[in-house]
Every structure is written in structure tokens, then in C-alpha cells.
């Protein structure tokens, strides 16, 4: 049996297991779905415990780019990129610590199933809600395309399959189990994915250390390579936290915004705050999530840097660093388990985006339209529409991924920051600032996203800062200015969101 087939066996077992979970959840929750399909399908009936909440948040936040591009960049620039990646560690703690309790309380009072439900209840604006729904659909679709491409490339590199075949196998698995199982299936599979991501990271680390002759030998090789590069005047000091100037202070600060503090503004993470069952669960999730993110994010970037002690040249881009380690330096079966790690990162991200994107159409548009017309929605019809929309979004992303146009790839570069620009101040001020009103929220969303998108398109920057700095700053200013022209919230809304002041 050849090595490629041996690496494929664990992957196939994992894929079958994920689809089995989707079928099991679908059958188990059939009765609950019949009573209130949207609540069960989109937030799992508010039943997540601490461990599952932490794992689904971590799995949603992690992506295939961390395993491929992140590790590859660490191989290229050294330990400075590991330090650069530490900003990811605070994400779970901040999201759950700041938004967790307030969103859960408000969500139960307003019967909110989505992030947009919360914003609509707070600002009483269908225009704001519809803009946010469209933003979610556009940016989530492009993010899914990115995950499909990365996952398919990794699958092809490590198993020997053609890229297109790998894309359809990998992508159809995640679309199938997400479509039939909904949020509960996503939460359980995300937990499995997060565990496998950590296990894969550990296996990769052990393989690199063993094949490199131990950490002492690896560090000696890295030091020698670094000295050689510095002496030539053309390379990077791999031991320098700033990577010989390639990671300036402004880039560090941008990273702490983009992947640290402003991750509070990611709607795919915010919605997790609506799905847990009690306060004890969210406290446990804050601890579990921080530890797991630390192991996974710091670990994979350390592995990328240590890999420089194994090989000093590569064919192609730095995205091939982890596939090189898996194919050339690991036993085939263990390599198959290691492959599952980044594949799981991609799949868990896609499944969360699919559910959130589907909810933007079904819950935030279709069901709201029914409510406005005072028509009762047929739950069986809602179930069929939800499943169809989820499947269509997934299939569309697969089709685009076969031959992605440049425009999609360009949009994906600013999707992460664009979502944060739209949802960061809107949700934060909406939950914690009593005087915030819909005029300020609309001005923030339109002004911030406009400034962010235009400056990205025209490559206008402030020094080495990422454009998230521009987007967040303009969004803040627009919110403050717009807020002066709007009306204060009504007493009914105030009692829901700020009961301590009423």
C-alpha cells in the first residue's frame, strides 16, 4: 500500500464520521425542529455546554490559512512571526468575556436567533439589518471560497488527488453535514475538528523535533541559517522579533486589532454567544478556548519556524511548508492524522459561515418579511428553505473555487477586516451604550465600510498599518457624529437592553 493511500485512510474515516454526526443530529432533533425549526437549526436551541462552546468558537476562529500561510510565513521570517501570532490567544476570552453574558440575556428576551436579530431589536432599523445581511452574505461567501481552495490544495498535495477531485470530496462533505444537521451538528463537528486540530499540531511538532535531531540541533541549524542570511545582506534574522524590519511595530499593532481585540466584531463568533445554556458554561468556555487557541495558534507557527531547521529551501510558495513536513517527514498514517488538522480548520470555518449566511437569508430576510406582513410561517416550509439555502450557498462556493476569479480573491483579503468594521462598534455600542441610536449605527456601517473598502481598493495606507485601522477609526467617528442627529431609544427597548437604568 503506497504512502498516499495510507495518508488518505484517516482522512476518509474522519469525513465519514462528520457526515454520520450530521445524520445523527438530524434524526435526534427532528421533533424539536418541527416545533421551532429556526431556533434549533441556527443556534442549537441555546443548549451548548462550556467545552462544546469553547471548541466551536475556536474551530470557527481558526482557519486553514493559519496552518498553511501562517506556518509558511513563520518558516520565512522566523520567531518574529510566532510573536506576531500571539494576538490570536485573546480572541475567545474577549468575545465571550465582553459579549457573552449580555448577548445571551438580550437574545432570550427578544427571542433572537441571529446577530442581526439583536441589532434589529436594538436599533429598530430594517435598513441597517438588510445592509448587515448583505455584508454577511458577500464576505462569508468569499471566505468560504478561500477555505475551499486552501483545503483542496492541501488535500491534493498530501494524498496525490487532482485539485478538482480533492475540492469536490472535501467541500461536499462539509456542505452535506452542515446542511442536514444545522447548528447542533456544526457545534459537535466543530468540537471534533478542534480536538483534531490540536492533535495534528502536536503530531506535527513531534515529527519536526524528532526528524530535526531535537530542539538543540534545530536551533543550531536555524541560528546558522540566520547568520548566513544576515551576512549576505539579503536575508532575514530569524531570531529577531522584528524579522530584520519586515515586521514593523505598526504591523504588530494591526495584528492585535485584526486578530485580537476587534475579533469581537466577527458575526460568526458573536452568534456563539446566543447558543450557550448558562453562565457556568460561558465561564468554562473562556478558559478552555484561551488554552486551546494558544496551543493551536502558537504551536503551528512554532512548527513553521522549527521547520527551517529541517529544510532551508522550498519549491513554490511558503504555503507548501506544512505539506512538505507531512509528506516527507512523517509516517504516512500519522501524516494522515496531521492532514486532518488543517482540513478540519477549513471545514469548521466553512460550516459556521454556511449556517450564519443561511440565517441571514432565511431568518433575517424571509421570516422577518413574514412577521412584518403578520403572516405565520410554516415551520416545515422554513425547514426546506433553510436546508436549500445552505446547500445552494455551499455549492455556489464550490463552483467558484474550481476556477476562482481575481475579484473574489481580492475581496477575501479584506473580508475579515470588513466584517469587523461593520459589526464591531455596532454591536459594542448597541449593547453597552444607552445613547447609541440607529442614525449613528447606519453612519458607522456605511462610512466605515466605505472608507475601508475604498482605501483597500486604491492601496491607500497609513504607514505600515493594516487598513482595519482606517475602517475601525472612520466607523467610530461616523457613529459619534451620526448619533447626534438621531432619536434616543424608546423605553421598551431600553428596558430590554439596559434594565439597570429603567
Tab-separated table of C-alpha atoms in Angstrom:
chain	number	residue	atom	x	y	z
A	1	UNK	CA	0.000	0.000	0.000
A	2	UNK	CA	1.560	3.326	-1.076
A	3	UNK	CA	2.109	6.261	1.256
A	4	UNK	CA	-0.547	8.478	-0.341
A	5	UNK	CA	-3.224	5.856	0.265
A	6	UNK	CA	-2.119	5.375	3.879
A	7	UNK	CA	-2.393	9.135	4.433
A	8	UNK	CA	-5.840	9.083	2.853
A	9	UNK	CA	-7.323	6.407	5.174
A	10	UNK	CA	-7.544	8.593	8.345
A	11	UNK	CA	-8.959	11.454	6.276
A	12	UNK	CA	-11.724	9.277	4.797
A	13	UNK	CA	-12.609	7.903	8.244
A	14	UNK	CA	-12.846	11.455	9.574
A	15	UNK	CA	-15.013	12.596	6.659
A	16	UNK	CA	-17.408	9.674	7.105
A	17	UNK	CA	-17.587	10.396	10.837
A	18	UNK	CA	-18.539	14.041	10.244
A	19	UNK	CA	-21.329	13.111	7.845
A	20	UNK	CA	-22.515	10.483	10.324
A	21	UNK	CA	-22.750	13.171	13.009
A	22	UNK	CA	-24.883	15.298	10.701
A	23	UNK	CA	-27.305	12.426	10.051
A	24	UNK	CA	-27.457	11.507	13.759
A	25	UNK	CA	-28.183	15.093	14.832
A	26	UNK	CA	-30.834	15.462	12.136
A	27	UNK	CA	-32.698	12.388	13.367
A	28	UNK	CA	-32.226	13.160	17.060
A	29	UNK	CA	-33.553	16.703	16.835
A	30	UNK	CA	-36.380	16.087	14.361
A	31	UNK	CA	-39.119	16.682	16.937
A	32	UNK	CA	-37.550	19.924	18.226
A	33	UNK	CA	-37.172	21.181	14.693
A	34	UNK	CA	-40.800	20.549	13.956
A	35	UNK	CA	-41.763	22.868	16.827
A	36	UNK	CA	-39.316	25.667	16.180
A	37	UNK	CA	-37.039	24.868	13.289
A	38	UNK	CA	-35.146	28.153	13.025
A	39	UNK	CA	-34.146	28.258	16.704
A	40	UNK	CA	-32.901	24.655	16.592
A	41	UNK	CA	-31.249	24.871	13.159
A	42	UNK	CA	-29.454	28.208	13.607
A	43	UNK	CA	-28.442	28.249	17.316
A	44	UNK	CA	-28.967	24.670	18.523
A	45	UNK	CA	-31.774	25.512	20.918
A	46	UNK	CA	-29.453	27.515	23.222
A	47	UNK	CA	-28.068	24.282	24.669
A	48	UNK	CA	-24.257	24.436	24.318
A	49	UNK	CA	-22.153	23.488	27.335
A	50	UNK	CA	-18.809	25.070	28.210
A	51	UNK	CA	-16.497	22.653	26.410
A	52	UNK	CA	-18.533	22.489	23.206
A	53	UNK	CA	-18.986	26.279	23.205
A	54	UNK	CA	-15.229	26.766	23.524
A	55	UNK	CA	-14.412	24.248	20.808
A	56	UNK	CA	-16.955	25.572	18.310
A	57	UNK	CA	-15.689	29.129	18.877
A	58	UNK	CA	-12.057	28.060	18.474
A	59	UNK	CA	-12.800	25.985	15.396
A	60	UNK	CA	-14.766	28.826	13.817
A	61	UNK	CA	-11.980	31.303	14.533
A	62	UNK	CA	-9.162	29.068	13.308
A	63	UNK	CA	-8.831	28.582	9.561
A	64	UNK	CA	-6.728	26.748	7.029
A	65	UNK	CA	-4.670	29.914	6.445
A	66	UNK	CA	-3.218	29.609	9.959
A	67	UNK	CA	-1.889	26.150	9.136
A	68	UNK	CA	-0.651	26.962	5.642
A	69	UNK	CA	0.061	30.675	5.165
A	70	UNK	CA	0.772	31.373	8.847
A	71	UNK	CA	3.186	28.471	9.286
A	72	UNK	CA	4.790	29.261	5.928
A	73	UNK	CA	5.347	32.888	6.886
A	74	UNK	CA	6.898	31.733	10.180
A	75	UNK	CA	9.292	29.495	8.204
A	76	UNK	CA	10.259	32.515	6.106
A	77	UNK	CA	10.603	35.207	8.797
A	78	UNK	CA	11.421	33.218	11.949
A	79	UNK	CA	10.367	33.657	15.558
A	80	UNK	CA	9.096	37.185	14.981
A	81	UNK	CA	6.069	35.675	13.244
A	82	UNK	CA	5.388	33.467	16.272
A	83	UNK	CA	5.283	36.588	18.428
A	84	UNK	CA	3.132	38.211	15.756
A	85	UNK	CA	0.629	35.321	16.042
A	86	UNK	CA	0.208	35.573	19.826
A	87	UNK	CA	-2.589	38.121	19.345
A	88	UNK	CA	-4.914	35.227	18.474
A	89	UNK	CA	-4.769	33.908	22.045
A	90	UNK	CA	-7.058	36.606	23.487
A	91	UNK	CA	-9.872	36.138	20.955
A	92	UNK	CA	-12.051	33.584	22.770
A	93	UNK	CA	-11.594	35.330	26.124
A	94	UNK	CA	-12.591	38.726	24.715
A	95	UNK	CA	-15.576	37.553	22.650
A	96	UNK	CA	-17.145	35.564	25.465
A	97	UNK	CA	-15.992	37.848	28.274
A	98	UNK	CA	-17.299	41.078	26.747
A	99	UNK	CA	-20.297	39.990	24.672
A	100	UNK	CA	-21.187	36.580	26.088
A	101	UNK	CA	-23.491	37.357	29.013
A	102	UNK	CA	-25.169	40.488	27.630
A	103	UNK	CA	-25.926	38.936	24.238
A	104	UNK	CA	-27.333	35.788	25.849
A	105	UNK	CA	-29.645	37.778	28.139
A	106	UNK	CA	-30.831	40.067	25.337
A	107	UNK	CA	-31.163	37.100	22.970
A	108	UNK	CA	-33.521	35.322	25.334
A	109	UNK	CA	-35.583	38.456	25.986
A	110	UNK	CA	-36.009	39.215	22.301
A	111	UNK	CA	-36.027	35.577	21.130
A	112	UNK	CA	-33.067	36.456	18.882
A	113	UNK	CA	-31.648	33.665	16.756
A	114	UNK	CA	-29.059	35.682	14.802
A	115	UNK	CA	-26.727	38.628	15.289
A	116	UNK	CA	-28.944	40.697	13.023
A	117	UNK	CA	-31.953	39.851	15.210
A	118	UNK	CA	-30.120	41.521	18.099
A	119	UNK	CA	-29.218	44.594	16.035
A	120	UNK	CA	-32.751	44.924	14.677
A	121	UNK	CA	-34.203	44.711	18.204
A	122	UNK	CA	-31.747	47.335	19.453
A	123	UNK	CA	-31.812	49.904	16.643
A	124	UNK	CA	-35.274	49.261	15.156
A	125	UNK	CA	-33.945	49.637	11.614
A	126	UNK	CA	-34.726	47.288	8.724
A	127	UNK	CA	-32.304	49.239	6.512
A	128	UNK	CA	-29.438	48.569	8.934
A	129	UNK	CA	-30.443	44.918	9.258
A	130	UNK	CA	-30.613	44.405	5.482
A	131	UNK	CA	-27.249	46.100	4.887
A	132	UNK	CA	-25.652	43.873	7.532
A	133	UNK	CA	-27.278	40.777	5.996
A	134	UNK	CA	-25.883	41.612	2.548
A	135	UNK	CA	-22.424	42.270	4.039
A	136	UNK	CA	-22.550	38.853	5.711
A	137	UNK	CA	-23.561	37.098	2.501
A	138	UNK	CA	-20.831	38.711	0.378
A	139	UNK	CA	-17.955	38.372	2.814
A	140	UNK	CA	-18.928	34.929	4.092
A	141	UNK	CA	-19.147	33.535	0.559
A	142	UNK	CA	-15.688	34.816	-0.333
A	143	UNK	CA	-14.262	33.476	2.930
A	144	UNK	CA	-15.741	30.065	2.150
A	145	UNK	CA	-14.118	30.132	-1.273
A	146	UNK	CA	-10.761	30.810	0.362
A	147	UNK	CA	-11.210	27.874	2.775
A	148	UNK	CA	-12.275	25.540	-0.037
A	149	UNK	CA	-9.245	26.472	-2.123
A	150	UNK	CA	-6.801	26.050	0.763
A	151	UNK	CA	-8.342	22.773	1.911
A	152	UNK	CA	-8.434	21.318	-1.604
A	153	UNK	CA	-4.822	22.297	-2.291
A	154	UNK	CA	-3.687	20.649	0.943
A	155	UNK	CA	-5.792	17.541	0.248
A	156	UNK	CA	-4.298	17.254	-3.239
A	157	UNK	CA	-0.699	17.816	-2.084
A	158	UNK	CA	-0.840	15.203	0.674
A	159	UNK	CA	-2.969	12.488	-0.950
A	160	UNK	CA	-1.983	12.732	-4.611
A	161	UNK	CA	-5.500	13.513	-5.808
A	162	UNK	CA	-6.150	16.091	-8.509
A	163	UNK	CA	-7.076	19.517	-7.100
A	164	UNK	CA	-10.594	19.478	-8.554
A	165	UNK	CA	-11.360	15.973	-7.270
A	166	UNK	CA	-9.979	16.923	-3.870
A	167	UNK	CA	-12.110	20.084	-3.869
A	168	UNK	CA	-15.353	18.211	-4.535
A	169	UNK	CA	-14.649	15.471	-1.981
A	170	UNK	CA	-13.574	17.892	0.740
A	171	UNK	CA	-16.233	20.533	0.045
A	172	UNK	CA	-19.201	18.197	-0.399
A	173	UNK	CA	-18.534	16.560	2.960
A	174	UNK	CA	-18.770	19.860	4.850
A	175	UNK	CA	-21.793	21.052	2.828
A	176	UNK	CA	-23.648	17.777	3.448
A	177	UNK	CA	-23.187	17.545	7.209
A	178	UNK	CA	-23.878	21.260	7.714
A	179	UNK	CA	-26.994	21.242	5.530
A	180	UNK	CA	-28.654	18.244	7.152
A	181	UNK	CA	-27.562	18.829	10.754
A	182	UNK	CA	-27.693	22.598	11.247
A	183	UNK	CA	-26.095	24.448	14.177
A	184	UNK	CA	-26.058	21.464	16.547
A	185	UNK	CA	-24.204	19.329	14.015
A	186	UNK	CA	-21.817	22.218	13.379
A	187	UNK	CA	-21.171	22.604	17.120
A	188	UNK	CA	-20.451	18.880	17.587
A	189	UNK	CA	-18.335	18.567	14.445
A	190	UNK	CA	-16.518	21.786	15.360
A	191	UNK	CA	-15.636	20.152	18.677
A	192	UNK	CA	-14.266	17.124	16.846
A	193	UNK	CA	-12.402	19.410	14.433
A	194	UNK	CA	-10.853	21.465	17.246
A	195	UNK	CA	-9.642	18.316	19.023
A	196	UNK	CA	-8.144	17.005	15.786
A	197	UNK	CA	-6.528	20.393	15.093
A	198	UNK	CA	-4.766	20.265	18.452
A	199	UNK	CA	-3.782	16.614	17.939
A	200	UNK	CA	-2.498	17.344	14.431
A	201	UNK	CA	-0.461	20.269	15.722
A	202	UNK	CA	1.104	18.062	18.409
A	203	UNK	CA	1.914	15.285	15.908
A	204	UNK	CA	3.489	17.801	13.532
A	205	UNK	CA	5.585	19.272	16.345
A	206	UNK	CA	6.807	15.865	17.496
A	207	UNK	CA	7.703	14.870	13.915
A	208	UNK	CA	9.671	18.060	13.269
A	209	UNK	CA	11.600	17.791	16.549
A	210	UNK	CA	12.408	14.104	16.026
A	211	UNK	CA	13.441	14.440	12.380
A	212	UNK	CA	15.447	17.539	13.209
A	213	UNK	CA	17.506	15.695	15.828
A	214	UNK	CA	15.974	17.534	18.793
A	215	UNK	CA	15.397	21.198	19.555
A	216	UNK	CA	19.090	21.873	20.191
A	217	UNK	CA	20.001	20.673	16.727
A	218	UNK	CA	17.083	22.536	15.133
A	219	UNK	CA	18.012	25.789	16.868
A	220	UNK	CA	21.652	25.364	15.825
A	221	UNK	CA	20.567	24.969	12.199
A	222	UNK	CA	18.246	27.987	12.428
A	223	UNK	CA	20.989	30.112	14.020
A	224	UNK	CA	23.460	29.121	11.310
A	225	UNK	CA	20.930	29.847	8.551
A	226	UNK	CA	20.116	33.187	10.176
A	227	UNK	CA	23.776	34.191	10.469
A	228	UNK	CA	24.345	33.263	6.841
A	229	UNK	CA	21.346	35.325	5.716
A	230	UNK	CA	22.392	38.382	7.740
A	231	UNK	CA	25.976	38.146	6.489
A	232	UNK	CA	24.798	38.106	2.890
A	233	UNK	CA	22.724	41.236	3.492
A	234	UNK	CA	19.815	39.726	1.585
A	235	UNK	CA	18.135	37.541	4.218
A	236	UNK	CA	16.200	37.805	7.465
A	237	UNK	CA	17.470	37.406	11.005
A	238	UNK	CA	15.239	34.507	12.051
A	239	UNK	CA	15.893	35.199	15.738
A	240	UNK	CA	14.927	38.884	15.578
A	241	UNK	CA	11.371	39.627	16.879
A	242	UNK	CA	11.031	42.206	14.102
A	243	UNK	CA	12.467	39.905	11.392
A	244	UNK	CA	15.117	42.428	10.320
A	245	UNK	CA	12.464	45.121	9.966
A	246	UNK	CA	9.983	43.046	7.972
A	247	UNK	CA	7.539	43.108	10.906
A	248	UNK	CA	7.362	46.767	11.948
A	249	UNK	CA	5.572	47.981	15.065
A	250	UNK	CA	2.591	49.187	13.027
A	251	UNK	CA	2.080	45.664	11.680
A	252	UNK	CA	2.164	44.219	15.205
A	253	UNK	CA	-0.469	46.724	16.325
A	254	UNK	CA	-2.603	45.980	13.271
A	255	UNK	CA	-2.426	42.266	14.026
A	256	UNK	CA	-3.546	42.833	17.617
A	257	UNK	CA	-6.558	44.675	16.231
A	258	UNK	CA	-7.385	42.366	13.326
A	259	UNK	CA	-6.885	39.025	15.119
A	260	UNK	CA	-7.171	40.180	18.734
A	261	UNK	CA	-9.330	42.994	20.027
A	262	UNK	CA	-11.638	43.574	17.071
A	263	UNK	CA	-12.476	39.885	16.664
A	264	UNK	CA	-15.348	40.923	18.926
A	265	UNK	CA	-16.804	42.272	15.691
A	266	UNK	CA	-16.937	38.946	13.809
A	267	UNK	CA	-20.612	37.916	13.454
A	268	UNK	CA	-19.729	34.218	13.070
A	269	UNK	CA	-18.176	34.421	16.552
A	270	UNK	CA	-20.809	36.745	18.037
A	271	UNK	CA	-23.621	34.305	17.244
A	272	UNK	CA	-21.988	31.710	19.536
A	273	UNK	CA	-22.978	33.969	22.444
A	274	UNK	CA	-26.633	33.205	21.669
A	275	UNK	CA	-26.228	29.422	21.801
A	276	UNK	CA	-24.933	28.505	25.270
A	277	UNK	CA	-27.155	27.265	28.095
A	278	UNK	CA	-25.936	29.011	31.282
A	279	UNK	CA	-23.352	31.351	32.854
A	280	UNK	CA	-21.230	28.464	34.097
A	281	UNK	CA	-20.838	27.276	30.510
A	282	UNK	CA	-19.539	30.603	29.229
A	283	UNK	CA	-17.022	30.896	32.096
A	284	UNK	CA	-15.644	27.437	31.330
A	285	UNK	CA	-15.569	28.213	27.618
A	286	UNK	CA	-13.440	31.327	28.224
A	287	UNK	CA	-10.779	29.211	29.926
A	288	UNK	CA	-10.918	26.227	27.569
A	289	UNK	CA	-10.977	28.437	24.486
A	290	UNK	CA	-7.963	30.511	25.517
A	291	UNK	CA	-5.845	27.425	26.266
A	292	UNK	CA	-6.786	25.637	23.034
A	293	UNK	CA	-6.233	28.717	20.851
A	294	UNK	CA	-2.832	29.179	22.489
A	295	UNK	CA	-1.760	25.597	21.823
A	296	UNK	CA	-3.042	25.654	18.275
A	297	UNK	CA	-2.013	29.108	17.044
A	298	UNK	CA	1.329	29.444	18.792
A	299	UNK	CA	2.056	25.767	18.172
A	300	UNK	CA	1.561	25.789	14.416
A	301	UNK	CA	3.664	28.936	13.999
A	302	UNK	CA	6.446	27.461	16.134
A	303	UNK	CA	6.357	24.353	13.932
A	304	UNK	CA	6.681	26.552	10.857
A	305	UNK	CA	9.754	28.237	12.340
A	306	UNK	CA	11.322	24.969	13.532
A	307	UNK	CA	10.839	23.535	10.031
A	308	UNK	CA	13.532	25.963	8.870
A	309	UNK	CA	15.919	23.718	10.837
A	310	UNK	CA	14.860	20.780	8.622
A	311	UNK	CA	14.953	22.365	5.173
A	312	UNK	CA	16.148	25.775	4.010
A	313	UNK	CA	14.695	25.878	0.505
A	314	UNK	CA	11.291	25.030	-0.963
A	315	UNK	CA	9.790	24.740	-4.418
A	316	UNK	CA	6.812	27.033	-4.867
A	317	UNK	CA	5.276	29.269	-2.234
A	318	UNK	CA	5.711	29.145	1.536
A	319	UNK	CA	2.169	27.712	1.775
A	320	UNK	CA	3.753	24.329	0.989
A	321	UNK	CA	5.791	24.179	4.226
A	322	UNK	CA	3.295	22.079	6.217
A	323	UNK	CA	2.528	19.738	3.272
A	324	UNK	CA	6.295	19.205	2.882
A	325	UNK	CA	6.583	18.240	6.550
A	326	UNK	CA	3.605	15.871	6.291
A	327	UNK	CA	4.729	14.158	3.083
A	328	UNK	CA	8.495	13.986	3.674
A	329	UNK	CA	8.997	13.858	7.434
A	330	UNK	CA	6.053	11.905	8.920
A	331	UNK	CA	4.921	8.276	8.906
A	332	UNK	CA	2.055	8.022	6.385
A	333	UNK	CA	-0.747	7.188	8.843
A	334	UNK	CA	0.350	9.888	11.317
A	335	UNK	CA	0.715	12.209	8.345
A	336	UNK	CA	-2.918	11.462	7.500
A	337	UNK	CA	-3.959	12.488	11.020
A	338	UNK	CA	-1.858	15.651	10.673
A	339	UNK	CA	-3.553	16.435	7.340
A	340	UNK	CA	-6.921	16.331	9.099
A	341	UNK	CA	-5.858	19.255	11.334
A	342	UNK	CA	-5.785	21.997	8.674
A	343	UNK	CA	-8.634	20.315	6.768
A	344	UNK	CA	-10.685	20.433	9.967
A	345	UNK	CA	-9.785	24.114	10.373
A	346	UNK	CA	-11.139	24.837	6.908
A	347	UNK	CA	-14.247	22.686	7.340
A	348	UNK	CA	-15.206	24.117	10.717
A	349	UNK	CA	-14.843	27.655	9.395
A	350	UNK	CA	-16.947	26.870	6.328
A	351	UNK	CA	-19.689	25.130	8.312
A	352	UNK	CA	-20.057	28.122	10.635
A	353	UNK	CA	-20.124	30.553	7.729
A	354	UNK	CA	-22.747	28.443	5.944
A	355	UNK	CA	-25.090	28.432	8.932
A	356	UNK	CA	-24.624	32.165	9.601
A	357	UNK	CA	-25.009	33.024	5.907
A	358	UNK	CA	-28.126	30.883	5.592
A	359	UNK	CA	-29.640	32.556	8.650
A	360	UNK	CA	-29.072	35.971	7.034
A	361	UNK	CA	-31.383	34.954	4.188
A	362	UNK	CA	-33.933	32.765	5.942
A	363	UNK	CA	-34.261	34.311	9.390
A	364	UNK	CA	-33.212	37.915	8.812
A	365	UNK	CA	-34.965	38.425	5.486
A	366	UNK	CA	-37.650	35.818	4.751
A	367	UNK	CA	-39.033	35.271	8.265
A	368	UNK	CA	-38.834	38.959	9.099
A	369	UNK	CA	-40.803	39.702	5.922
A	370	UNK	CA	-43.440	37.228	7.110
A	371	UNK	CA	-43.540	38.904	10.526
A	372	UNK	CA	-43.978	42.375	9.027
A	373	UNK	CA	-46.913	41.081	6.971
A	374	UNK	CA	-48.275	39.398	10.126
A	375	UNK	CA	-48.232	36.023	8.408
A	376	UNK	CA	-47.419	32.847	10.309
A	377	UNK	CA	-44.512	30.939	8.792
A	378	UNK	CA	-44.937	27.222	8.120
A	379	UNK	CA	-42.117	25.523	10.048
A	380	UNK	CA	-41.884	22.653	7.556
A	381	UNK	CA	-41.506	25.147	4.711
A	382	UNK	CA	-38.916	27.091	6.740
A	383	UNK	CA	-37.000	23.833	7.213
A	384	UNK	CA	-36.988	23.131	3.479
A	385	UNK	CA	-35.942	26.691	2.596
A	386	UNK	CA	-33.156	26.718	5.209
A	387	UNK	CA	-31.710	23.429	4.004
A	388	UNK	CA	-31.972	24.543	0.372
A	389	UNK	CA	-30.303	27.916	1.024
A	390	UNK	CA	-27.457	26.302	2.984
A	391	UNK	CA	-26.885	23.782	0.210
A	392	UNK	CA	-27.021	26.418	-2.556
A	393	UNK	CA	-24.518	28.677	-0.772
A	394	UNK	CA	-22.134	25.754	-0.353
A	395	UNK	CA	-22.483	24.530	-3.930
A	396	UNK	CA	-22.026	28.065	-5.305
A	397	UNK	CA	-18.809	28.448	-3.296
A	398	UNK	CA	-17.567	25.093	-4.623
A	399	UNK	CA	-18.240	26.127	-8.217
A	400	UNK	CA	-16.400	29.438	-7.751
A	401	UNK	CA	-13.478	27.605	-6.119
A	402	UNK	CA	-12.879	25.448	-9.202
A	403	UNK	CA	-11.556	28.478	-11.063
A	404	UNK	CA	-11.782	31.499	-8.729
A	405	UNK	CA	-11.680	34.929	-10.396
A	406	UNK	CA	-9.194	37.518	-9.154
A	407	UNK	CA	-12.008	39.720	-7.832
A	408	UNK	CA	-13.112	37.045	-5.345
A	409	UNK	CA	-9.599	36.608	-4.037
A	410	UNK	CA	-9.192	40.375	-3.690
A	411	UNK	CA	-12.462	40.673	-1.774
A	412	UNK	CA	-11.377	37.864	0.573
A	413	UNK	CA	-8.295	39.875	1.552
A	414	UNK	CA	-10.428	42.483	3.197
A	415	UNK	CA	-13.406	40.324	4.222
A	416	UNK	CA	-12.123	39.730	7.747
A	417	UNK	CA	-11.495	43.435	8.373
A	418	UNK	CA	-14.685	44.432	6.559
A	419	UNK	CA	-16.844	42.335	8.854
A	420	UNK	CA	-15.133	43.795	11.907
A	421	UNK	CA	-15.565	47.339	10.592
A	422	UNK	CA	-19.318	46.772	10.184
A	423	UNK	CA	-20.105	44.817	13.347
A	424	UNK	CA	-17.552	45.944	15.966
A	425	UNK	CA	-18.909	49.348	17.047
A	426	UNK	CA	-22.471	48.499	16.022
A	427	UNK	CA	-22.696	45.567	18.425
A	428	UNK	CA	-20.468	47.038	21.147
A	429	UNK	CA	-22.287	50.391	21.336
A	430	UNK	CA	-25.643	48.711	20.819
A	431	UNK	CA	-25.179	46.515	23.881
A	432	UNK	CA	-23.328	48.872	26.206
A	433	UNK	CA	-24.100	52.494	25.245
A	434	UNK	CA	-27.633	53.555	26.092
A	435	UNK	CA	-27.471	56.704	23.943
A	436	UNK	CA	-26.478	54.853	20.763
A	437	UNK	CA	-29.160	55.202	18.091
A	438	UNK	CA	-29.928	53.918	14.615
A	439	UNK	CA	-28.625	57.036	12.803
A	440	UNK	CA	-25.234	56.570	14.426
A	441	UNK	CA	-25.236	52.840	13.633
A	442	UNK	CA	-26.137	53.436	9.968
A	443	UNK	CA	-23.500	56.159	9.608
A	444	UNK	CA	-20.898	53.862	11.169
A	445	UNK	CA	-21.685	50.911	8.931
A	446	UNK	CA	-21.859	52.896	5.688
A	447	UNK	CA	-18.994	55.287	6.427
A	448	UNK	CA	-16.653	52.739	7.970
A	449	UNK	CA	-17.147	50.061	5.328
A	450	UNK	CA	-16.925	52.640	2.538
A	451	UNK	CA	-13.649	54.071	3.826
A	452	UNK	CA	-12.197	50.622	4.444
A	453	UNK	CA	-13.155	49.247	1.022
A	454	UNK	CA	-12.029	52.314	-0.952
A	455	UNK	CA	-8.647	52.553	0.780
A	456	UNK	CA	-8.080	48.821	0.266
A	457	UNK	CA	-9.033	49.058	-3.414
A	458	UNK	CA	-6.765	52.065	-4.019
A	459	UNK	CA	-3.993	50.676	-1.770
A	460	UNK	CA	-4.104	53.778	0.430
A	461	UNK	CA	-2.362	53.105	3.736
A	462	UNK	CA	-1.201	54.883	6.854
A	463	UNK	CA	2.399	53.789	7.129
A	464	UNK	CA	2.583	50.023	7.656
A	465	UNK	CA	-0.781	49.833	9.405
A	466	UNK	CA	-3.382	47.438	8.051
A	467	UNK	CA	-6.495	49.157	6.692
A	468	UNK	CA	-8.545	47.802	9.590
A	469	UNK	CA	-7.162	50.818	11.485
A	470	UNK	CA	-8.784	53.122	8.916
A	471	UNK	CA	-12.051	51.186	8.879
A	472	UNK	CA	-12.460	50.998	12.650
A	473	UNK	CA	-11.459	54.641	13.173
A	474	UNK	CA	-13.796	56.036	10.491
A	475	UNK	CA	-16.626	53.794	11.732
A	476	UNK	CA	-16.149	55.145	15.260
A	477	UNK	CA	-16.103	58.789	14.135
A	478	UNK	CA	-19.186	58.286	11.929
A	479	UNK	CA	-21.055	56.640	14.796
A	480	UNK	CA	-20.348	59.544	17.173
A	481	UNK	CA	-21.293	62.191	14.611
A	482	UNK	CA	-24.379	60.346	13.325
A	483	UNK	CA	-25.547	59.677	16.841
A	484	UNK	CA	-26.027	63.415	17.431
A	485	UNK	CA	-28.723	63.559	14.752
A	486	UNK	CA	-30.767	60.537	15.698
A	487	UNK	CA	-33.533	59.914	18.197
A	488	UNK	CA	-32.898	58.188	21.545
A	489	UNK	CA	-34.149	54.647	22.060
A	490	UNK	CA	-37.685	54.091	23.284
A	491	UNK	CA	-38.460	52.926	26.816
A	492	UNK	CA	-39.438	49.421	25.740
A	493	UNK	CA	-36.060	48.845	24.064
A	494	UNK	CA	-34.283	50.476	26.975
A	495	UNK	CA	-35.875	48.072	29.461
A	496	UNK	CA	-34.664	45.113	27.411
A	497	UNK	CA	-31.092	46.265	26.814
A	498	UNK	CA	-30.463	48.447	29.864
A	499	UNK	CA	-32.798	47.246	32.645
A	500	UNK	CA	-30.491	48.650	35.326
A	501	UNK	CA	-31.244	52.183	34.088
A	502	UNK	CA	-35.028	51.818	33.856
